[in-house]
Tab-separated table of C-alpha atoms and ligand atoms in Angstrom:
chain	number	residue	atom	x	y	z
A	1	UNK	CA	1.832	-6.966	11.981
A	2	UNK	CA	3.750	-3.744	12.596
A	3	UNK	CA	1.945	-0.466	12.667
A	4	UNK	CA	3.211	3.026	13.234
A	5	UNK	CA	1.529	5.808	15.153
A	6	UNK	CA	0.853	9.002	13.265
A	7	UNK	CA	3.242	11.898	13.749
A	8	UNK	CA	1.502	14.699	15.614
A	9	UNK	CA	2.175	18.249	14.414
A	10	UNK	CA	0.745	21.526	15.628
A	11	UNK	CA	-0.830	22.421	12.255
A	12	UNK	CA	-3.667	20.610	10.490
A	13	UNK	CA	-2.407	17.609	8.580
A	14	UNK	CA	-4.697	16.662	5.699
A	15	UNK	CA	-6.546	13.413	6.293
A	16	UNK	CA	-6.085	10.587	3.808
A	17	UNK	CA	-9.426	11.403	2.192
A	18	UNK	CA	-8.693	15.125	1.959
A	19	UNK	CA	-5.360	14.280	0.332
A	20	UNK	CA	-6.892	11.788	-2.098
A	21	UNK	CA	-9.580	14.256	-3.175
A	22	UNK	CA	-7.148	17.164	-3.626
A	23	UNK	CA	-4.906	14.938	-5.729
A	24	UNK	CA	-7.927	13.781	-7.736
A	25	UNK	CA	-9.084	17.336	-8.470
A	26	UNK	CA	-5.604	18.329	-9.558
A	27	UNK	CA	-5.296	15.395	-11.971
A	28	UNK	CA	-8.870	15.862	-13.252
A	29	UNK	CA	-8.054	19.513	-14.018
A	30	UNK	CA	-4.786	18.552	-15.686
A	31	UNK	CA	-6.456	16.121	-18.096
A	32	UNK	CA	-9.548	18.380	-18.446
A	33	UNK	CA	-11.838	15.581	-17.328
A	34	UNK	CA	-15.493	16.077	-18.226
A	35	UNK	CA	-18.038	16.902	-15.509
A	36	UNK	CA	-19.906	13.582	-15.532
A	37	UNK	CA	-16.852	11.302	-15.401
A	38	UNK	CA	-15.440	13.529	-12.683
A	39	UNK	CA	-18.629	13.190	-10.627
A	40	UNK	CA	-18.599	9.392	-11.053
A	41	UNK	CA	-14.933	8.878	-10.163
A	42	UNK	CA	-14.728	11.338	-7.268
A	43	UNK	CA	-16.821	9.054	-5.034
A	44	UNK	CA	-16.758	5.316	-4.254
A	45	UNK	CA	-19.147	3.126	-6.220
A	46	UNK	CA	-20.058	0.886	-3.288
A	47	UNK	CA	-19.300	0.778	0.407
A	48	UNK	CA	-20.233	-1.368	3.378
A	49	UNK	CA	-19.892	-0.955	7.133
A	50	UNK	CA	-20.308	-4.181	9.083
A	51	UNK	CA	-20.516	-4.689	12.833
A	52	UNK	CA	-19.966	-8.114	14.289
A	53	UNK	CA	-19.508	-9.727	17.713
A	54	UNK	CA	-16.471	-11.869	18.480
A	55	UNK	CA	-15.785	-13.926	21.606
A	56	UNK	CA	-12.398	-12.978	23.046
A	57	UNK	CA	-10.056	-15.438	24.775
A	58	UNK	CA	-11.293	-14.428	28.237
A	59	UNK	CA	-14.926	-15.162	27.310
A	60	UNK	CA	-15.976	-11.508	26.861
A	61	UNK	CA	-17.839	-10.649	23.672
A	62	UNK	CA	-16.645	-7.552	21.808
A	63	UNK	CA	-18.380	-5.864	18.886
A	64	UNK	CA	-16.036	-4.834	16.055
A	65	UNK	CA	-16.575	-2.514	13.100
A	66	UNK	CA	-15.247	-3.360	9.647
A	67	UNK	CA	-15.423	-1.725	6.222
A	68	UNK	CA	-15.106	-2.580	2.567
A	69	UNK	CA	-15.171	0.117	-0.076
A	70	UNK	CA	-15.172	-0.621	-3.817
A	71	UNK	CA	-14.208	2.633	-5.438
A	72	UNK	CA	-14.414	1.696	-9.114
A	73	UNK	CA	-15.038	-1.461	-11.145
A	74	UNK	CA	-14.843	-0.247	-14.720
A	75	UNK	CA	-11.490	-1.908	-15.521
A	76	UNK	CA	-12.129	-5.216	-13.757
A	77	UNK	CA	-12.911	-6.758	-10.369
A	78	UNK	CA	-12.136	-4.589	-7.350
A	79	UNK	CA	-8.721	-5.138	-5.740
A	80	UNK	CA	-7.128	-3.948	-2.550
A	81	UNK	CA	-5.925	-4.841	0.913
A	82	UNK	CA	-7.546	-5.235	4.293
A	83	UNK	CA	-6.114	-3.130	7.127
A	84	UNK	CA	-6.365	-3.887	10.845
A	85	UNK	CA	-5.563	-0.678	12.707
A	86	UNK	CA	-7.070	1.152	15.716
A	87	UNK	CA	-7.501	4.403	13.738
A	88	UNK	CA	-9.050	2.874	10.627
A	89	UNK	CA	-12.394	4.432	9.708
A	90	UNK	CA	-14.658	4.681	6.672
A	91	UNK	CA	-12.980	7.865	5.406
A	92	UNK	CA	-9.516	6.348	5.483
A	93	UNK	CA	-10.794	3.237	3.699
A	94	UNK	CA	-12.478	5.423	1.040
A	95	UNK	CA	-9.175	7.185	0.363
A	96	UNK	CA	-7.224	3.938	0.233
A	97	UNK	CA	-9.811	2.384	-2.132
A	98	UNK	CA	-9.539	5.373	-4.459
A	99	UNK	CA	-5.742	5.146	-4.473
A	100	UNK	CA	-6.053	1.436	-5.401
A	101	UNK	CA	-8.102	2.384	-8.483
A	102	UNK	CA	-5.347	4.729	-9.666
A	103	UNK	CA	-2.577	2.280	-8.728
A	104	UNK	CA	-4.099	-0.636	-10.667
A	105	UNK	CA	-4.726	1.610	-13.677
A	106	UNK	CA	-1.217	3.093	-13.587
A	107	UNK	CA	0.464	-0.310	-13.743
A	108	UNK	CA	-2.232	-1.430	-16.166
A	109	UNK	CA	-3.536	-4.498	-14.334
A	110	UNK	CA	-7.195	-5.321	-15.068
A	111	UNK	CA	-8.619	-4.393	-11.678
A	112	UNK	CA	-10.661	-1.640	-10.129
A	113	UNK	CA	-9.842	-0.332	-6.663
A	114	UNK	CA	-11.074	-1.393	-3.229
A	115	UNK	CA	-9.939	-1.405	0.364
A	116	UNK	CA	-11.148	-2.881	3.610
A	117	UNK	CA	-10.410	-2.483	7.248
A	118	UNK	CA	-11.282	-3.433	10.782
A	119	UNK	CA	-10.905	-0.903	13.594
A	120	UNK	CA	-8.738	-2.922	15.956
A	121	UNK	CA	-5.173	-2.983	17.248
A	122	UNK	CA	-3.779	-6.354	16.145
A	123	UNK	CA	-0.914	-6.017	18.633
A	124	UNK	CA	-3.451	-6.419	21.450
A	125	UNK	CA	-4.870	-9.661	20.012
A	126	UNK	CA	-3.882	-13.279	20.479
A	127	UNK	CA	-3.509	-15.402	17.340
A	128	UNK	CA	-6.857	-17.058	18.053
A	129	UNK	CA	-8.615	-13.718	18.475
A	130	UNK	CA	-7.054	-12.485	15.244
A	131	UNK	CA	-8.303	-15.634	13.490
A	132	UNK	CA	-11.864	-15.283	14.837
A	133	UNK	CA	-12.090	-11.582	13.907
A	134	UNK	CA	-10.745	-12.290	10.421
A	135	UNK	CA	-13.088	-15.233	9.857
A	136	UNK	CA	-16.154	-13.383	11.079
A	137	UNK	CA	-15.271	-10.281	9.033
A	138	UNK	CA	-14.865	-12.525	5.957
A	139	UNK	CA	-18.244	-14.124	6.621
A	140	UNK	CA	-19.776	-10.625	6.735
A	141	UNK	CA	-18.204	-9.866	3.319
A	142	UNK	CA	-19.293	-13.213	1.819
A	143	UNK	CA	-21.540	-11.844	-0.934
A	144	UNK	CA	-19.385	-8.909	-1.938
A	145	UNK	CA	-15.949	-10.511	-2.356
A	146	UNK	CA	-14.951	-13.273	-4.778
A	147	UNK	CA	-12.374	-13.966	-7.506
A	148	UNK	CA	-14.511	-12.145	-10.085
A	149	UNK	CA	-15.943	-9.499	-7.758
A	150	UNK	CA	-13.458	-8.121	-5.261
A	151	UNK	CA	-10.148	-9.689	-4.193
A	152	UNK	CA	-8.672	-8.656	-0.796
A	153	UNK	CA	-4.962	-8.792	0.104
A	154	UNK	CA	-2.777	-7.927	3.100
A	155	UNK	CA	-2.208	-4.343	4.219
A	156	UNK	CA	-1.147	-2.679	7.498
A	157	UNK	CA	-1.750	-5.089	10.399
A	158	UNK	CA	-2.575	-8.127	8.250
A	159	UNK	CA	-0.368	-10.732	6.555
A	160	UNK	CA	-0.280	-14.046	4.683
A	161	UNK	CA	-1.824	-15.866	7.659
A	162	UNK	CA	-4.758	-13.435	7.663
A	163	UNK	CA	-5.274	-14.200	3.970
A	164	UNK	CA	-5.174	-17.948	4.665
A	165	UNK	CA	-8.024	-17.531	7.179
A	166	UNK	CA	-9.978	-15.387	4.711
A	167	UNK	CA	-9.486	-17.908	1.907
A	168	UNK	CA	-10.470	-20.800	4.162
A	169	UNK	CA	-13.581	-19.073	5.520
A	170	UNK	CA	-14.774	-18.060	2.064
A	171	UNK	CA	-14.075	-21.575	0.736
A	172	UNK	CA	-15.930	-23.197	3.680
A	173	UNK	CA	-19.038	-21.213	2.786
A	174	UNK	CA	-18.838	-22.466	-0.802
A	175	UNK	CA	-17.874	-26.063	-0.041
A	176	UNK	CA	-14.674	-26.122	-2.104
A	177	UNK	CA	-11.299	-24.325	-2.247
A	178	UNK	CA	-11.351	-20.956	-3.953
A	179	UNK	CA	-7.763	-19.668	-3.773
A	180	UNK	CA	-8.400	-16.723	-6.138
A	181	UNK	CA	-10.634	-14.927	-3.597
A	182	UNK	CA	-7.601	-13.331	-1.914
A	183	UNK	CA	-3.957	-12.704	-2.815
A	184	UNK	CA	-0.894	-12.560	-0.601
A	185	UNK	CA	-1.681	-16.064	0.677
A	186	UNK	CA	0.961	-18.495	1.931
A	187	UNK	CA	2.642	-20.223	-1.038
A	188	UNK	CA	1.378	-23.644	0.158
A	189	UNK	CA	-2.236	-22.722	-0.539
A	190	UNK	CA	-1.832	-20.903	-3.834
A	191	UNK	CA	0.201	-17.837	-2.892
A	192	UNK	CA	2.680	-16.595	-5.476
A	193	UNK	CA	6.412	-16.925	-5.104
A	194	UNK	CA	7.783	-13.421	-4.716
A	195	UNK	CA	4.564	-11.923	-3.307
A	196	UNK	CA	5.867	-11.512	0.255
A	197	UNK	CA	8.686	-9.196	-0.883
A	198	UNK	CA	6.836	-7.751	-3.888
A	199	UNK	CA	5.963	-4.320	-2.503
A	200	UNK	CA	9.469	-3.767	-1.111
A	201	UNK	CA	10.969	-5.119	-4.328
A	202	UNK	CA	8.871	-2.702	-6.375
A	203	UNK	CA	9.976	0.158	-4.119
A	204	UNK	CA	13.613	-0.737	-4.804
A	205	UNK	CA	13.059	-1.094	-8.574
A	206	UNK	CA	11.543	2.395	-8.713
A	207	UNK	CA	14.359	3.827	-6.573
A	208	UNK	CA	16.953	2.265	-8.888
A	209	UNK	CA	15.274	3.946	-11.845
A	210	UNK	CA	14.952	7.316	-10.088
A	211	UNK	CA	18.576	7.158	-8.909
A	212	UNK	CA	19.698	6.506	-12.496
A	213	UNK	CA	17.585	9.434	-13.674
A	214	UNK	CA	19.281	11.905	-11.304
A	215	UNK	CA	22.771	10.332	-11.495
A	216	UNK	CA	22.850	9.118	-7.890
A	217	UNK	CA	24.930	5.929	-7.541
A	218	UNK	CA	23.027	3.416	-5.406
A	219	UNK	CA	26.320	1.940	-4.239
A	220	UNK	CA	26.935	3.534	-0.841
A	221	UNK	CA	23.825	5.768	-1.005
A	222	UNK	CA	22.595	6.477	2.547
A	223	UNK	CA	19.057	5.226	3.137
A	224	UNK	CA	16.571	5.967	5.936
A	225	UNK	CA	13.394	3.894	6.284
A	226	UNK	CA	10.239	4.765	8.214
A	227	UNK	CA	8.280	1.622	9.102
A	228	UNK	CA	9.639	-1.916	9.397
A	229	UNK	CA	6.582	-3.995	8.488
A	230	UNK	CA	6.153	-6.005	5.305
A	231	UNK	CA	7.115	-3.093	3.039
A	232	UNK	CA	9.816	-1.344	5.089
A	233	UNK	CA	11.637	-4.515	6.075
A	234	UNK	CA	11.777	-5.891	2.526
A	235	UNK	CA	12.752	-2.522	1.030
A	236	UNK	CA	15.531	-2.080	3.641
A	237	UNK	CA	16.880	-5.574	3.041
A	238	UNK	CA	16.716	-5.384	-0.765
A	239	UNK	CA	18.245	-1.913	-1.051
A	240	UNK	CA	21.048	-3.051	1.257
A	241	UNK	CA	21.570	-6.054	-1.049
A	242	UNK	CA	21.703	-3.597	-3.976
A	243	UNK	CA	24.732	-1.910	-2.348
A	244	UNK	CA	23.148	1.024	-0.504
A	245	UNK	CA	23.903	1.744	3.176
A	246	UNK	CA	20.947	1.577	5.538
A	247	UNK	CA	21.601	4.234	8.183
A	248	UNK	CA	18.292	4.672	10.035
A	249	UNK	CA	15.029	2.847	10.668
A	250	UNK	CA	12.050	3.872	12.811
A	251	UNK	CA	8.970	1.850	13.686
A	252	UNK	CA	6.049	1.880	16.103
A	253	UNK	CA	8.320	1.164	19.067
A	254	UNK	CA	11.186	3.617	18.391
A	255	UNK	CA	14.102	3.883	16.010
A	256	UNK	CA	17.752	3.113	15.349
A	257	UNK	CA	20.607	4.987	13.688
A	258	UNK	CA	24.151	4.115	12.702
A	259	UNK	CA	25.929	6.279	10.104
A	260	UNK	CA	28.294	3.378	9.320
A	261	UNK	CA	25.406	1.122	8.361
A	262	UNK	CA	22.755	-1.075	9.938
A	263	UNK	CA	22.319	-4.780	9.229
A	264	UNK	CA	18.716	-5.302	8.076
A	265	UNK	CA	18.807	-8.975	9.066
A	266	UNK	CA	19.876	-8.096	12.619
A	267	UNK	CA	17.026	-5.560	12.757
A	268	UNK	CA	14.595	-8.216	11.562
A	269	UNK	CA	15.731	-10.531	14.352
A	270	UNK	CA	15.373	-7.701	16.884
A	271	UNK	CA	11.874	-7.000	15.577
A	272	UNK	CA	10.935	-10.669	15.873
A	273	UNK	CA	12.180	-10.866	19.456
A	274	UNK	CA	10.886	-7.560	20.837
A	275	UNK	CA	8.261	-6.258	18.393
A	276	UNK	CA	10.451	-3.277	17.436
A	277	UNK	CA	13.880	-2.513	15.990
A	278	UNK	CA	14.427	-0.140	18.916
A	279	UNK	CA	17.534	-0.774	21.004
A	280	UNK	CA	19.251	-3.084	18.478
A	281	UNK	CA	22.920	-3.449	19.421
A	282	UNK	CA	25.426	-1.025	17.930
A	283	UNK	CA	22.780	1.641	17.248
A	284	UNK	CA	21.764	4.971	18.723
A	285	UNK	CA	18.077	5.892	19.162
A	286	UNK	CA	16.289	7.875	16.461
A	287	UNK	CA	12.880	9.541	16.547
A	288	UNK	CA	10.426	9.554	13.696
A	289	UNK	CA	10.712	13.311	13.226
A	290	UNK	CA	14.518	13.166	13.165
A	291	UNK	CA	14.406	10.365	10.599
A	292	UNK	CA	12.310	12.504	8.247
A	293	UNK	CA	14.814	15.359	8.478
A	294	UNK	CA	17.884	13.105	8.474
A	295	UNK	CA	20.863	13.908	6.265
A	296	UNK	CA	20.563	10.988	3.828
A	297	UNK	CA	20.229	10.313	0.094
A	298	UNK	CA	17.073	8.220	0.021
A	299	UNK	CA	14.117	8.390	2.406
A	300	UNK	CA	11.652	5.494	2.206
A	301	UNK	CA	8.296	6.119	3.899
A	302	UNK	CA	6.765	2.713	4.551
A	303	UNK	CA	4.307	3.326	7.392
A	304	UNK	CA	1.074	5.299	7.382
A	305	UNK	CA	-0.540	8.326	5.738
A	306	UNK	CA	0.208	11.948	6.532
A	307	UNK	CA	3.819	11.602	7.688
A	308	UNK	CA	5.285	14.435	5.604
A	309	UNK	CA	3.174	17.612	5.465
A	310	UNK	CA	3.874	21.329	5.072
A	311	UNK	CA	4.904	21.296	8.741
A	312	UNK	CA	8.006	19.144	8.188
A	313	UNK	CA	8.513	18.892	4.395
A	314	UNK	CA	11.135	21.655	4.580
A	315	UNK	CA	13.297	19.480	6.823
A	316	UNK	CA	13.640	16.649	4.272
A	317	UNK	CA	17.241	16.450	3.070
A	318	UNK	CA	17.006	13.253	1.028
A	319	UNK	CA	17.371	13.540	-2.746
A	320	UNK	CA	14.788	10.801	-3.321
A	321	UNK	CA	11.626	10.324	-1.266
A	322	UNK	CA	10.120	6.908	-2.022
A	323	UNK	CA	6.500	6.411	-0.977
A	324	UNK	CA	6.337	2.760	0.050
A	325	UNK	CA	3.208	3.582	2.077
A	326	UNK	CA	-0.073	4.866	0.699
A	327	UNK	CA	-0.489	8.624	1.079
A	328	UNK	CA	2.534	9.323	3.331
A	329	UNK	CA	2.909	12.840	1.859
A	330	UNK	CA	0.079	15.366	2.040
A	331	UNK	CA	-0.632	17.675	-0.940
A	332	UNK	CA	0.658	20.790	0.864
A	333	UNK	CA	4.083	19.107	1.198
A	334	UNK	CA	4.458	18.467	-2.546
A	335	UNK	CA	5.355	22.024	-3.660
A	336	UNK	CA	7.853	22.382	-0.798
A	337	UNK	CA	9.574	19.118	-1.711
A	338	UNK	CA	9.634	20.103	-5.357
A	339	UNK	CA	11.061	23.536	-4.573
A	340	UNK	CA	13.823	21.875	-2.554
A	341	UNK	CA	14.686	19.487	-5.383
A	342	UNK	CA	13.481	16.334	-3.615
A	343	UNK	CA	12.469	13.734	-6.197
A	344	UNK	CA	9.248	12.104	-4.992
A	345	UNK	CA	8.380	8.635	-6.296
A	346	UNK	CA	4.604	8.759	-5.774
A	347	UNK	CA	2.854	5.994	-3.857
A	348	UNK	CA	0.688	4.645	-6.675
A	349	UNK	CA	3.898	3.958	-8.607
A	350	UNK	CA	6.396	3.289	-5.809
A	351	UNK	CA	4.381	0.699	-3.877
A	352	UNK	CA	2.537	-0.862	-6.833
A	353	UNK	CA	4.771	-3.962	-6.759
A	354	UNK	CA	2.432	-5.563	-4.229
A	355	UNK	CA	-0.660	-5.367	-6.353
A	356	UNK	CA	1.251	-6.264	-9.515
A	357	UNK	CA	2.323	-9.573	-7.960
A	358	UNK	CA	-1.189	-9.929	-6.498
A	359	UNK	CA	-2.382	-9.816	-10.083
A	360	UNK	CA	0.183	-12.493	-11.003
A	361	UNK	CA	-1.029	-14.592	-8.056
A	362	UNK	CA	-4.654	-14.248	-9.134
A	363	UNK	CA	-3.771	-15.230	-12.729
A	364	UNK	CA	-1.839	-18.283	-11.445
A	365	UNK	CA	-4.838	-19.252	-9.264
A	366	UNK	CA	-7.295	-18.969	-12.142
A	367	UNK	CA	-5.018	-21.159	-14.276
A	368	UNK	CA	-4.003	-23.534	-11.453
A	369	UNK	CA	-0.314	-23.217	-12.175
A	370	UNK	CA	2.758	-21.777	-10.505
A	371	UNK	CA	5.368	-19.454	-11.943
A	372	UNK	CA	8.984	-19.531	-10.736
A	373	UNK	CA	10.286	-16.771	-8.479
A	374	UNK	CA	12.528	-15.575	-11.327
A	375	UNK	CA	9.557	-15.371	-13.693
A	376	UNK	CA	7.567	-13.357	-11.140
A	377	UNK	CA	10.422	-10.936	-10.472
A	378	UNK	CA	11.295	-10.437	-14.136
A	379	UNK	CA	7.687	-9.642	-14.958
A	380	UNK	CA	7.397	-7.364	-11.923
A	381	UNK	CA	10.513	-5.466	-12.937
A	382	UNK	CA	9.288	-4.938	-16.481
A	383	UNK	CA	5.786	-3.793	-15.402
A	384	UNK	CA	7.125	-1.368	-12.773
A	385	UNK	CA	9.872	-0.044	-15.038
A	386	UNK	CA	7.422	0.581	-17.880
A	387	UNK	CA	5.093	2.465	-15.517
A	388	UNK	CA	8.019	4.446	-14.088
A	389	UNK	CA	9.235	5.459	-17.547
A	390	UNK	CA	5.755	6.490	-18.618
A	391	UNK	CA	5.376	8.688	-15.527
A	392	UNK	CA	8.821	10.268	-15.919
A	393	UNK	CA	8.184	10.876	-19.611
A	394	UNK	CA	4.883	12.672	-18.954
A	395	UNK	CA	6.374	14.646	-16.065
A	396	UNK	CA	9.111	15.953	-18.331
A	397	UNK	CA	6.887	16.582	-21.385
A	398	UNK	CA	4.202	18.415	-19.400
A	399	UNK	CA	6.645	20.036	-16.945
A	400	UNK	CA	4.771	18.602	-13.948
A	401	UNK	CA	5.703	16.618	-10.842
A	402	UNK	CA	5.714	12.828	-10.905
A	403	UNK	CA	2.636	12.573	-8.655
A	404	UNK	CA	0.493	14.646	-10.991
A	405	UNK	CA	1.825	12.682	-13.961
A	406	UNK	CA	1.098	9.314	-12.314
A	407	UNK	CA	-2.383	10.350	-11.229
A	408	UNK	CA	-3.164	11.846	-14.634
A	409	UNK	CA	-2.101	8.712	-16.533
A	410	UNK	CA	-4.151	6.535	-14.178
A	411	UNK	CA	-7.204	8.771	-14.192
A	412	UNK	CA	-7.220	9.045	-17.989
A	413	UNK	CA	-7.092	5.249	-18.240
A	414	UNK	CA	-10.009	4.761	-15.826
A	415	UNK	CA	-11.993	7.550	-17.478
A	416	UNK	CA	-11.524	5.893	-20.864
A	417	UNK	CA	-12.834	2.575	-19.546
A	418	UNK	CA	-15.727	4.326	-17.850
A	419	UNK	CA	-16.626	6.204	-21.018
A	420	UNK	CA	-16.212	3.151	-23.288
A	421	UNK	CA	-18.662	1.208	-21.141
A	422	UNK	CA	-21.074	4.129	-21.109
A	423	UNK	CA	-23.999	4.752	-18.837
A	424	UNK	CA	-26.475	1.969	-18.072
A	425	UNK	CA	-29.325	1.695	-18.977
B	501	LIG	N1	-2.330	-3.439	0.327
B	501	LIG	C1	-1.473	-3.367	-0.799
B	501	LIG	C2	-1.558	-1.987	-1.443
B	501	LIG	O1	-1.908	-1.024	-0.799
B	501	LIG	C3	-1.685	-4.519	-1.767
B	501	LIG	C4	-3.044	-4.578	-2.397
B	501	LIG	C5	-3.267	-5.841	-3.223
B	501	LIG	O2	-2.333	-6.571	-3.481
B	501	LIG	O3	-4.415	-6.054	-3.603
B	501	LIG	O4	-1.222	-1.825	-2.573
């Protein structure tokens, strides 16, 4: 349930939607996308805003606002997480839904893109309040989600427990268990082995590949991680297990630094006890801004959008910037990073491990069977590696950056599906 406040800078930082649209236009130009397909894919297909009252623990009734945006459905049912965050609004959800379309297409899973959100700070809620908000939000989405329609998953501020409440609420309305309505559930009720770590695992698989590509040994490589939620924690732990040295972590409550290495398990315990890694023993404090400009080999951004922009991109010293979050780098930062030789692993590739294993979970639910953890991880590695190689290949053939390559591959795939299906009636 960790969230991270946005970094404030004196200049305008592109919003998530501005970033998503600029990236879209760039990819559409690169693949010379026709006018009609461009007009269809530049906007979400469907979107809902719901407002609903919830009784809080003290008896007060509060009215919450939630969103679900289905950006595109041409390659399959819509897929994407649900975010609980105080700054979530329709524009952010539109951007995140669009990125899900490209992400699912890039890793070639048969889904379109969606995203949902509730404007609320989960850190201010009791477990019972969280449950009531989730259940009521799910009831509001009743007719528009479903295993063949739109399949939510966890995102910032939500987790496996949130998915259990969503699955239960949806199932209650239908009178029988429907596990395939959400992914990222607890394993006991149809969740997939390996899903909890899947996004972080995917981040590490892509970093391993990028490190190989530039001849950076992972053994002893110095890693800084922004965000210590589901993605940041798993990525930190797994890259440490792979032999790298974790030197800095920041989260919503502060940050820690130790050039000799941090123990990710100790940080996890600290987080559990205090809600932040801040102040963990044997560490010195580190700010978010200092972490971004830290002298390190690998920088993993696993928090929110808009963290690296033109205002601070020039300070990045890492050789690899891995986008564990969605949209952490704004388009005006990309040329600066490129100029400085920073290899960016773009979000729709870097953090796709989550939705890849969501797809595996959904397939297991539809077939009522369970794969082993090894099976899940092997398949995840091969899907992510294939996508990585395709992106790197196109980037080198076309002489373009990895983000443009990833977005172009994804967009071409969605455009093909859109065109094959044609225009109804
Ligand atoms: N919220 C995650 C993402 O941004 C996972 C989405 C999913 O598994 O559907 O990719």
